[in-house]
CSV table of N, CA, C and O in Angstrom, one decimal:
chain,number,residue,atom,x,y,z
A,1,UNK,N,14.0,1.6,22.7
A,1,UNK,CA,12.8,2.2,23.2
A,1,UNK,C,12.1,1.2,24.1
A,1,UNK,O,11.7,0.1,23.8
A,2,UNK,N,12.1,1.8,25.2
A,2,UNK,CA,11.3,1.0,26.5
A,2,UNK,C,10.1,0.5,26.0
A,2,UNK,O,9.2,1.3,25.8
A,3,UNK,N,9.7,-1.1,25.5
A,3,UNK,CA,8.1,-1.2,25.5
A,3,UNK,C,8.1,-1.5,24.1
A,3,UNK,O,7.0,-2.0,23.7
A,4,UNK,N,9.0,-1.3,23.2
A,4,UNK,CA,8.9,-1.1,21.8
A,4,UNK,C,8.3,0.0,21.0
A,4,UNK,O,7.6,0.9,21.4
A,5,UNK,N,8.6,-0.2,20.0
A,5,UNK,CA,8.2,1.3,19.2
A,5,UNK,C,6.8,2.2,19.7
A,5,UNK,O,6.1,1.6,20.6
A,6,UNK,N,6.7,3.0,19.4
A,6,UNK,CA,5.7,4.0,19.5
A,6,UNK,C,5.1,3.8,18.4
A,6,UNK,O,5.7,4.3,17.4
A,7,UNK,N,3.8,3.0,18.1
A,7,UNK,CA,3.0,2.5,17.6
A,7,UNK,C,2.3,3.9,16.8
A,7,UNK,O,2.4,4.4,15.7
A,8,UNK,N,1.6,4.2,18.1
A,8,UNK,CA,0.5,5.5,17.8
A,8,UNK,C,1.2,7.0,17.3
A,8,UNK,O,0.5,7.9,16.9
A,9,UNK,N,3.1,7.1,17.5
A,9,UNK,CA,3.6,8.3,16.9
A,9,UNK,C,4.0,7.6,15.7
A,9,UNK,O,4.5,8.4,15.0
A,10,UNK,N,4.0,6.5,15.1
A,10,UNK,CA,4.6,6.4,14.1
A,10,UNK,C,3.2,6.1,13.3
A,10,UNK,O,3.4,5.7,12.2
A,11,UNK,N,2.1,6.4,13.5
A,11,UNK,CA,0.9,6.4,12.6
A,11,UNK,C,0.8,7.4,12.5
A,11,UNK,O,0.7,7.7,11.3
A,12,UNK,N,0.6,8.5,13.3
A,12,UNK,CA,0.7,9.7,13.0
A,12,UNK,C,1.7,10.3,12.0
A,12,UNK,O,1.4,11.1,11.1
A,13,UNK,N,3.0,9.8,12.3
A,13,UNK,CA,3.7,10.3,11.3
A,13,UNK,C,3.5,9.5,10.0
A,13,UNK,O,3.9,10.1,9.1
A,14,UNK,N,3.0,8.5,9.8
A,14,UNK,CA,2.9,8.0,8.4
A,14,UNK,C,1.7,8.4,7.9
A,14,UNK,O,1.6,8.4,6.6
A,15,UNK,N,0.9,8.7,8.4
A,15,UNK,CA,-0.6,9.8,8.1
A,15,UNK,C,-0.1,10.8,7.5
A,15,UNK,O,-0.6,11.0,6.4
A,16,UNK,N,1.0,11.8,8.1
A,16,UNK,CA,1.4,13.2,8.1
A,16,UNK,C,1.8,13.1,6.4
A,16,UNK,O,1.5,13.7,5.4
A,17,UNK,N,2.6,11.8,6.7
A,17,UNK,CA,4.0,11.7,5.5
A,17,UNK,C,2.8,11.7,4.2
A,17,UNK,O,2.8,12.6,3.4
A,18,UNK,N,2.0,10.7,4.3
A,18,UNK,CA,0.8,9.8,3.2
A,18,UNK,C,0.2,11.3,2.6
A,18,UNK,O,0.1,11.7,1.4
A,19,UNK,N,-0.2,11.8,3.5
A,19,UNK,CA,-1.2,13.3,3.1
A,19,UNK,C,-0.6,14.2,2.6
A,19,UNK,O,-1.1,14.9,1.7
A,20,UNK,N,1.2,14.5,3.1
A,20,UNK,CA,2.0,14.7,2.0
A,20,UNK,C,2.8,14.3,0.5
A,20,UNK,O,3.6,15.0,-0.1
A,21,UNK,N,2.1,13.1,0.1
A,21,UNK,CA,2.1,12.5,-1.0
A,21,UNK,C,3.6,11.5,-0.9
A,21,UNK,O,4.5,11.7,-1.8
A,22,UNK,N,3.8,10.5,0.3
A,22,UNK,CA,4.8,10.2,0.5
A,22,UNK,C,4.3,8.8,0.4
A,22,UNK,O,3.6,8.4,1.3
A,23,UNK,N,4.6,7.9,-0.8
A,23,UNK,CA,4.3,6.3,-1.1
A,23,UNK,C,4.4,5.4,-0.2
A,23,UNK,O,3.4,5.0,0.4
A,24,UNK,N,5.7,5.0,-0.2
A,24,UNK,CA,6.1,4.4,1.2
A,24,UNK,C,5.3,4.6,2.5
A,24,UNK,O,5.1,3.6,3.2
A,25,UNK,N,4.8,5.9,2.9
A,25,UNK,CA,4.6,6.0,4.4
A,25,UNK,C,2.7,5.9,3.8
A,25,UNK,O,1.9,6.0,4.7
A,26,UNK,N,2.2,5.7,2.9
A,26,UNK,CA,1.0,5.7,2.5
A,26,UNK,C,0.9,3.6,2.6
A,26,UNK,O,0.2,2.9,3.4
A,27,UNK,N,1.9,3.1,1.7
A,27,UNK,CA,2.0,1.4,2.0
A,27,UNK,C,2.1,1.3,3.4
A,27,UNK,O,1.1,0.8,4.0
A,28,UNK,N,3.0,1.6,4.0
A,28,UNK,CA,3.3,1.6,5.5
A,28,UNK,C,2.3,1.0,6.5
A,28,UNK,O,2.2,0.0,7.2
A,29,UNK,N,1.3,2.6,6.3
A,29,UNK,CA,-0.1,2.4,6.5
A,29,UNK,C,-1.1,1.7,6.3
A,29,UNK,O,-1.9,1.6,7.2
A,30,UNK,N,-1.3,1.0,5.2
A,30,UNK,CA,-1.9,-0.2,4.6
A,30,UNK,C,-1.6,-1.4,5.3
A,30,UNK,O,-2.6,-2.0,5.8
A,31,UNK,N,-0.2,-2.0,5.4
A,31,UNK,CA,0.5,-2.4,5.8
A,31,UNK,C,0.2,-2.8,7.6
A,31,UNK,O,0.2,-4.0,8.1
A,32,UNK,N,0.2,-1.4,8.4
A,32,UNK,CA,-0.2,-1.5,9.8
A,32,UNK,C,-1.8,-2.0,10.1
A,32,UNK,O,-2.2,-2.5,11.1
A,33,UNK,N,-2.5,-1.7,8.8
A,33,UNK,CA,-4.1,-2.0,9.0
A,33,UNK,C,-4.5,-3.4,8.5
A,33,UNK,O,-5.6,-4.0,8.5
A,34,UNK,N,-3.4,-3.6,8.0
A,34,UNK,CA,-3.5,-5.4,7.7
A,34,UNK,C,-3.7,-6.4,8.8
A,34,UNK,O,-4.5,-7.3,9.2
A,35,UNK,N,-2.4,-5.8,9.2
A,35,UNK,CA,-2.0,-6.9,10.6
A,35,UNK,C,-2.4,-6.6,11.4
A,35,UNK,O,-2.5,-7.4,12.2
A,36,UNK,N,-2.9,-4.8,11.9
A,36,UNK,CA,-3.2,-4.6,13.3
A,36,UNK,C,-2.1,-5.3,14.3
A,36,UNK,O,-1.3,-6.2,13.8
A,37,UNK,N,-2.0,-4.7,15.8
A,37,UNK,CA,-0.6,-5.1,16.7
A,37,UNK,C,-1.7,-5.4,17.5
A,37,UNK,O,-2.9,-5.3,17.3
A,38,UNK,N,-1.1,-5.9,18.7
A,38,UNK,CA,-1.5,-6.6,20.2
A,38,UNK,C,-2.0,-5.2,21.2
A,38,UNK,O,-2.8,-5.1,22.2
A,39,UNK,N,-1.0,-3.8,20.3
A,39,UNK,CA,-1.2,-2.5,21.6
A,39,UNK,C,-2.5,-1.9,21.0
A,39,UNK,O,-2.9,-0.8,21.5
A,40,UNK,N,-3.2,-2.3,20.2
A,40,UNK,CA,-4.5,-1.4,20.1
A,40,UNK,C,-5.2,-0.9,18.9
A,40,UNK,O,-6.3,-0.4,18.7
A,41,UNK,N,-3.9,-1.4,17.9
A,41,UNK,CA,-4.8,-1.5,16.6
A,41,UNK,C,-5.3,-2.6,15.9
A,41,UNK,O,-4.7,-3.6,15.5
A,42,UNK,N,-6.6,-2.2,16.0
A,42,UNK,CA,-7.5,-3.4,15.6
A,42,UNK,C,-6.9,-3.5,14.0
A,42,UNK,O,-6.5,-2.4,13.5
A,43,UNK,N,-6.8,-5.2,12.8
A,43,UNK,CA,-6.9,-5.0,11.9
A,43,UNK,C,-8.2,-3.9,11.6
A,43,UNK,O,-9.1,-3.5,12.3
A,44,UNK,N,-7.8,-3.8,10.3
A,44,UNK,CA,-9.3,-2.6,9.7
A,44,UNK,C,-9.0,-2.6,8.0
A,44,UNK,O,-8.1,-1.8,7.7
A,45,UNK,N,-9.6,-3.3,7.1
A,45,UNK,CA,-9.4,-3.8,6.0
A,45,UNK,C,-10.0,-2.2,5.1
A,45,UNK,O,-9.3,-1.5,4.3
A,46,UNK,N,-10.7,-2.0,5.3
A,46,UNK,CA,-11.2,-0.7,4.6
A,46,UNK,C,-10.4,0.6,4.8
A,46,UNK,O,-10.5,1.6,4.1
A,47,UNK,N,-9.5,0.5,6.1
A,47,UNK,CA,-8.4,1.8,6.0
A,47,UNK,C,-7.1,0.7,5.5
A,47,UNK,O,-6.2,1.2,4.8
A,48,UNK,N,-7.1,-0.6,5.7
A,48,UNK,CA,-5.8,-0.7,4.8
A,48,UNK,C,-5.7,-0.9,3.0
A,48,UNK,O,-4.8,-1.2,2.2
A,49,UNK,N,-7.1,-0.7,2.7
A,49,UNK,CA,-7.5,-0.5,1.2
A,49,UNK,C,-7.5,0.7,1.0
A,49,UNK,O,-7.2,0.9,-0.2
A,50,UNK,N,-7.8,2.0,1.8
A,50,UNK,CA,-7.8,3.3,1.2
A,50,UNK,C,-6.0,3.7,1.2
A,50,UNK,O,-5.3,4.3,0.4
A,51,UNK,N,-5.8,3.2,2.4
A,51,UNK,CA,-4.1,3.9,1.9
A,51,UNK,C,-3.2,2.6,0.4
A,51,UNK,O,-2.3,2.7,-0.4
A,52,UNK,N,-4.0,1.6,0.7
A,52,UNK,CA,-3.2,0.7,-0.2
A,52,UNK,C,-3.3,1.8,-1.7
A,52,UNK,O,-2.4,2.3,-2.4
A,53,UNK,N,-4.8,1.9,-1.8
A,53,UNK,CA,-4.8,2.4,-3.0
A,53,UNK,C,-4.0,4.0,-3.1
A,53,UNK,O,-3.4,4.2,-4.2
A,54,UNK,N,-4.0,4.8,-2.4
A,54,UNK,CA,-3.3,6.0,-1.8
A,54,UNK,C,-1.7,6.0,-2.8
A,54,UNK,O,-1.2,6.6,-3.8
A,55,UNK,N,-1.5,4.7,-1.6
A,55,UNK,CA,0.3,4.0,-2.5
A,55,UNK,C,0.3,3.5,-3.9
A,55,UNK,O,1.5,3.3,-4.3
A,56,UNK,N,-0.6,3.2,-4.7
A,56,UNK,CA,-0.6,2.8,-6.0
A,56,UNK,C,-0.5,4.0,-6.5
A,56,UNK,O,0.5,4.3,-7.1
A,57,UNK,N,-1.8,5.1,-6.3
A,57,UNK,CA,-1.7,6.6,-7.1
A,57,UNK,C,-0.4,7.4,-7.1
A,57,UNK,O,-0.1,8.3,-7.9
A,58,UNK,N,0.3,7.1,-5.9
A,58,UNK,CA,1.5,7.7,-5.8
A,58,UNK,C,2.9,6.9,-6.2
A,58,UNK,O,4.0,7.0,-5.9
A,59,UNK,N,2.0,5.9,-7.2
A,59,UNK,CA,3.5,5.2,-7.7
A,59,UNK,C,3.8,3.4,-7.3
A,59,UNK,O,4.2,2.5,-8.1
A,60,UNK,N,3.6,3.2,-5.5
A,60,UNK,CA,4.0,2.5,-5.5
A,60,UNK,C,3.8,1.1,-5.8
A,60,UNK,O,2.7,0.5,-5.5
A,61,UNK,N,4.7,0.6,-6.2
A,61,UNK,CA,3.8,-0.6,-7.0
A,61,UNK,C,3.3,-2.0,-5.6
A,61,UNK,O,2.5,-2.8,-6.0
A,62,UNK,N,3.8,-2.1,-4.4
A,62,UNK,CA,3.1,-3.1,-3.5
A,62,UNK,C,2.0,-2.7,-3.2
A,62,UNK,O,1.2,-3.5,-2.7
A,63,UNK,N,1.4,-0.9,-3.2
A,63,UNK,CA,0.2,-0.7,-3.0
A,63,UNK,C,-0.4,-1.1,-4.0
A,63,UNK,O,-1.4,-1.7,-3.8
A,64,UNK,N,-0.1,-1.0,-5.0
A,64,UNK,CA,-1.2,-1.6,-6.5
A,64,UNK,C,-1.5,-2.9,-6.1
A,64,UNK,O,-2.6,-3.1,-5.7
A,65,UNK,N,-0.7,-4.0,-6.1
A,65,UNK,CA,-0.8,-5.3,-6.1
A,65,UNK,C,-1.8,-5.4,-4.4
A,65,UNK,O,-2.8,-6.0,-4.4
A,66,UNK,N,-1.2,-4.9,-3.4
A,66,UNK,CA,-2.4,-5.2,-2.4
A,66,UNK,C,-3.9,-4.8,-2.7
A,66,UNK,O,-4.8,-5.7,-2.6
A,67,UNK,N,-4.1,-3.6,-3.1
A,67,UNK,CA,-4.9,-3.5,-3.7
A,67,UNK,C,-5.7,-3.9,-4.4
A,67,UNK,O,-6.9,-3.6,-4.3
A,68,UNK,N,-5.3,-4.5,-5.4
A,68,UNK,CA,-5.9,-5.7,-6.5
A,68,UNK,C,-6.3,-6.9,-5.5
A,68,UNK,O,-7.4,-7.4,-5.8
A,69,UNK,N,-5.5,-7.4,-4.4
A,69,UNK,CA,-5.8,-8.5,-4.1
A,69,UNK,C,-6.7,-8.3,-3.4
A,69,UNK,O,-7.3,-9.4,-3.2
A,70,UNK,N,-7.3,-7.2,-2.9
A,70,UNK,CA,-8.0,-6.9,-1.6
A,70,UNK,C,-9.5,-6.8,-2.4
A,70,UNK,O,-10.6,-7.0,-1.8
A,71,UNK,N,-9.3,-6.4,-3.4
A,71,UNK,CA,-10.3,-6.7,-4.5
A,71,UNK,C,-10.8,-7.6,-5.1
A,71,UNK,O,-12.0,-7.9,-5.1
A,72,UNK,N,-9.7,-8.4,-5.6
A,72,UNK,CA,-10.5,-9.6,-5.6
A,72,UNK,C,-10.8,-10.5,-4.8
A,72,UNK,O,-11.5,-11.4,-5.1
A,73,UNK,N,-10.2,-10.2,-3.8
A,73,UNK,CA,-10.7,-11.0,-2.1
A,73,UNK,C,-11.9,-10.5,-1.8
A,73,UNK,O,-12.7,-11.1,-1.1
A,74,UNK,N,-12.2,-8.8,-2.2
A,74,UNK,CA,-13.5,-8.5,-1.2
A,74,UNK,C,-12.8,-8.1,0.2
A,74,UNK,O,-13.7,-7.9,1.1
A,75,UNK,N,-12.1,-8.0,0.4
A,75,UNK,CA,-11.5,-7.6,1.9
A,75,UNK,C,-11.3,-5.8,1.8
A,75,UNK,O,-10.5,-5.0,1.2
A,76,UNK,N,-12.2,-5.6,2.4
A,76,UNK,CA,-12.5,-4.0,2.8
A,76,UNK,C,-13.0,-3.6,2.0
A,76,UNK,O,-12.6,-2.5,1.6
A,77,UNK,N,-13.9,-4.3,1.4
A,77,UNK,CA,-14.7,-3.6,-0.3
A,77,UNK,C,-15.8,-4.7,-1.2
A,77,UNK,O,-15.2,-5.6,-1.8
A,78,UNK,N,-16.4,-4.6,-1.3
A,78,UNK,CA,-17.1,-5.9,-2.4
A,78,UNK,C,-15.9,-6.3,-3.0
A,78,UNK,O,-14.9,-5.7,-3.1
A,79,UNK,N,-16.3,-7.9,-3.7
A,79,UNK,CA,-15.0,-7.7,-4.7
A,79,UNK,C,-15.7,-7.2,-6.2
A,79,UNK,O,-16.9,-7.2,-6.4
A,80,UNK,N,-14.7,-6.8,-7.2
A,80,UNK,CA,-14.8,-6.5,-8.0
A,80,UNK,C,-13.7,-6.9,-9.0
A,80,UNK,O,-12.9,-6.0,-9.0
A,81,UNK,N,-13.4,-7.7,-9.8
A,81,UNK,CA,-12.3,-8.3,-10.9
A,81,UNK,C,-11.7,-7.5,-11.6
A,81,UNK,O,-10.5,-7.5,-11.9
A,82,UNK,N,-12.9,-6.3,-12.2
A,82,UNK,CA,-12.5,-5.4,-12.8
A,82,UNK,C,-11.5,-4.7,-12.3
A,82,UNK,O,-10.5,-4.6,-13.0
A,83,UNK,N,-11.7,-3.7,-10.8
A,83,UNK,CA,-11.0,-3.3,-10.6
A,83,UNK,C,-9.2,-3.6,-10.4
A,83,UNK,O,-8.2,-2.9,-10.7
A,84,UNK,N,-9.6,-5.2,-9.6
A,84,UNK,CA,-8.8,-5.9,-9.6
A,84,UNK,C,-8.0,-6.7,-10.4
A,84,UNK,O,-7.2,-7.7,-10.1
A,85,UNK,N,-8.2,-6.2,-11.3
A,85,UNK,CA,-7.5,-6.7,-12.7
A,85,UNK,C,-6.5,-5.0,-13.5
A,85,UNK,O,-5.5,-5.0,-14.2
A,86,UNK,N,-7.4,-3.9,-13.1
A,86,UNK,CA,-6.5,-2.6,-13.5
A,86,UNK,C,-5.8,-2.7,-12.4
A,86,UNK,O,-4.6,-2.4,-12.6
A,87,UNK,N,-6.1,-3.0,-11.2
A,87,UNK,CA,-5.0,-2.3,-10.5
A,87,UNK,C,-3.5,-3.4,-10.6
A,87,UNK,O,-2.3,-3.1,-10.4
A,88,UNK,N,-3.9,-4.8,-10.9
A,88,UNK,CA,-2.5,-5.7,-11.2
A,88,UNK,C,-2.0,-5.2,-12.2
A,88,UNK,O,-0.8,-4.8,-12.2
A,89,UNK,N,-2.8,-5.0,-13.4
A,89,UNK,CA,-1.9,-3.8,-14.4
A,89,UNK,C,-1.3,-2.8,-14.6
A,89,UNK,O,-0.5,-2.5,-15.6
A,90,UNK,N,-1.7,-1.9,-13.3
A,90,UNK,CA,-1.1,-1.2,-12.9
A,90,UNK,C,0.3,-1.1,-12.3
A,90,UNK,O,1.1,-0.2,-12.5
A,91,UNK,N,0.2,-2.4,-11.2
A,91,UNK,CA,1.5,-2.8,-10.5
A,91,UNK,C,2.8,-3.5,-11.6
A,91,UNK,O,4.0,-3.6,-11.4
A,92,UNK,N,2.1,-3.9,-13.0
A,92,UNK,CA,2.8,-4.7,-13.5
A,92,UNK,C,3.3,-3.6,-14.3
A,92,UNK,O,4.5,-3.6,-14.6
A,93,UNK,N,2.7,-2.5,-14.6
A,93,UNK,CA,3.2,-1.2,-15.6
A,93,UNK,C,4.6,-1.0,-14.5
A,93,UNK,O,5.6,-1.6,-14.7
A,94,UNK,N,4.4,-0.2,-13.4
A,94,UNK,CA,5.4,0.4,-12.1
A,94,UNK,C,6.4,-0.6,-12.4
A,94,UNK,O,7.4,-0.1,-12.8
A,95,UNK,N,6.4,-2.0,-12.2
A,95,UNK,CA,7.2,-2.8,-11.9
A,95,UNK,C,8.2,-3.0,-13.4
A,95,UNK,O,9.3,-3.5,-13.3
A,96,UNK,N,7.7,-2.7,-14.5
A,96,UNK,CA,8.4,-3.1,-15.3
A,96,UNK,C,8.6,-1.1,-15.6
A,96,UNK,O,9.6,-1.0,-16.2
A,97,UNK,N,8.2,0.0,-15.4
A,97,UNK,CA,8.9,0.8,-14.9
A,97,UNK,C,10.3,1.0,-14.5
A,97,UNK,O,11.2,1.4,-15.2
A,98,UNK,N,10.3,0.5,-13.3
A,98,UNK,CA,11.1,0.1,-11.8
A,98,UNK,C,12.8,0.0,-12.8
A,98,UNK,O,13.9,0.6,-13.0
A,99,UNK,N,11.9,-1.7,-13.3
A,99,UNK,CA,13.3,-2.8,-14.0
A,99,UNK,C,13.8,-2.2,-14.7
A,99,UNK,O,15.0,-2.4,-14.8
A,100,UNK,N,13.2,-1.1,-15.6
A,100,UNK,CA,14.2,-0.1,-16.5
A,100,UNK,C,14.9,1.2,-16.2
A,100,UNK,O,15.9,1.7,-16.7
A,101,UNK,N,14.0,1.6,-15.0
A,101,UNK,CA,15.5,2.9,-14.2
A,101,UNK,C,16.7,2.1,-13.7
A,101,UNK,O,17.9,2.6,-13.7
A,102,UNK,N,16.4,0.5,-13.3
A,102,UNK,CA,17.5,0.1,-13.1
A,102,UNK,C,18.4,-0.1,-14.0
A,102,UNK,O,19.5,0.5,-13.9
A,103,UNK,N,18.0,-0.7,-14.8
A,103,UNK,CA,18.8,-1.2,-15.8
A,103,UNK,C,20.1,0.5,-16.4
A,103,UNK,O,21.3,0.8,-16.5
A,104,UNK,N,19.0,1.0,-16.7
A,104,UNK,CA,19.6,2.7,-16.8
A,104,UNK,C,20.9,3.1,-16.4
A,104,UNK,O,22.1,3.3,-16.8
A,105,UNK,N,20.1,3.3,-15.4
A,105,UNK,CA,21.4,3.2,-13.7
A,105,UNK,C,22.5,2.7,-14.2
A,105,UNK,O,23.3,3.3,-14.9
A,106,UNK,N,22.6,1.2,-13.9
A,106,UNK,CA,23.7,0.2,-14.0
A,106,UNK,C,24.8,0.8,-15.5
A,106,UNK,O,26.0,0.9,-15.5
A,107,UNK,N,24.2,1.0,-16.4
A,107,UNK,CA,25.0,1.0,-17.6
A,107,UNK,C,25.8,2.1,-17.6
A,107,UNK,O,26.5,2.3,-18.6
């Protein structure tokens, strides 16, 4: 692709995906509002805390843990420990989830 990705179709589509209850494309998003690019998106800590949390409700566990961190950093939100202590519990529930569908699997 001439120019590099299509920045602004591929937020729309991870919007589309997110609102269809799609984890990944919900982190995704979190993810693009962290870093912001050079073509126009500004970081924006408060949309990458709403989809972060988005991606935890839907499972996935790196939205939980950004989330927590973003909490107890205060980044797009007052901080709050509390919160930020359920939602690491959260990510540690998923994650130790995770380790046992694997394990499952494997045997």
């Amino acid at each position: 692709m001439e120019g590099g990705p299509d920045l602004t179709a591929a937020r729309q589509y991870y919007e589309k995906a997110c609102a269809g209850g799609f984890a990944p494309s919900c982190f995704n998003l979190s993810a693009m509002f962290i870093e912001g690019n050079p073509k126009g998106l500004e970081p924006d800590m408060t949309q990458a805390l709403k989809f972060a949390q988005r991606a935890c409700e839907l499972g996935q566990v790196w939205g939980c843990a950004n989330a927590s961190r973003m909490y107890r950093l205060g980044e797009g939100t007052e901080k709050d420990e509390k919160k930020a202590e359920d939602l690491k519990n959260r990510a540690k529930e998923l994650h130790t989830s995770e380790k046992e569908r694997q394990l499952k699997f494997a045997e």
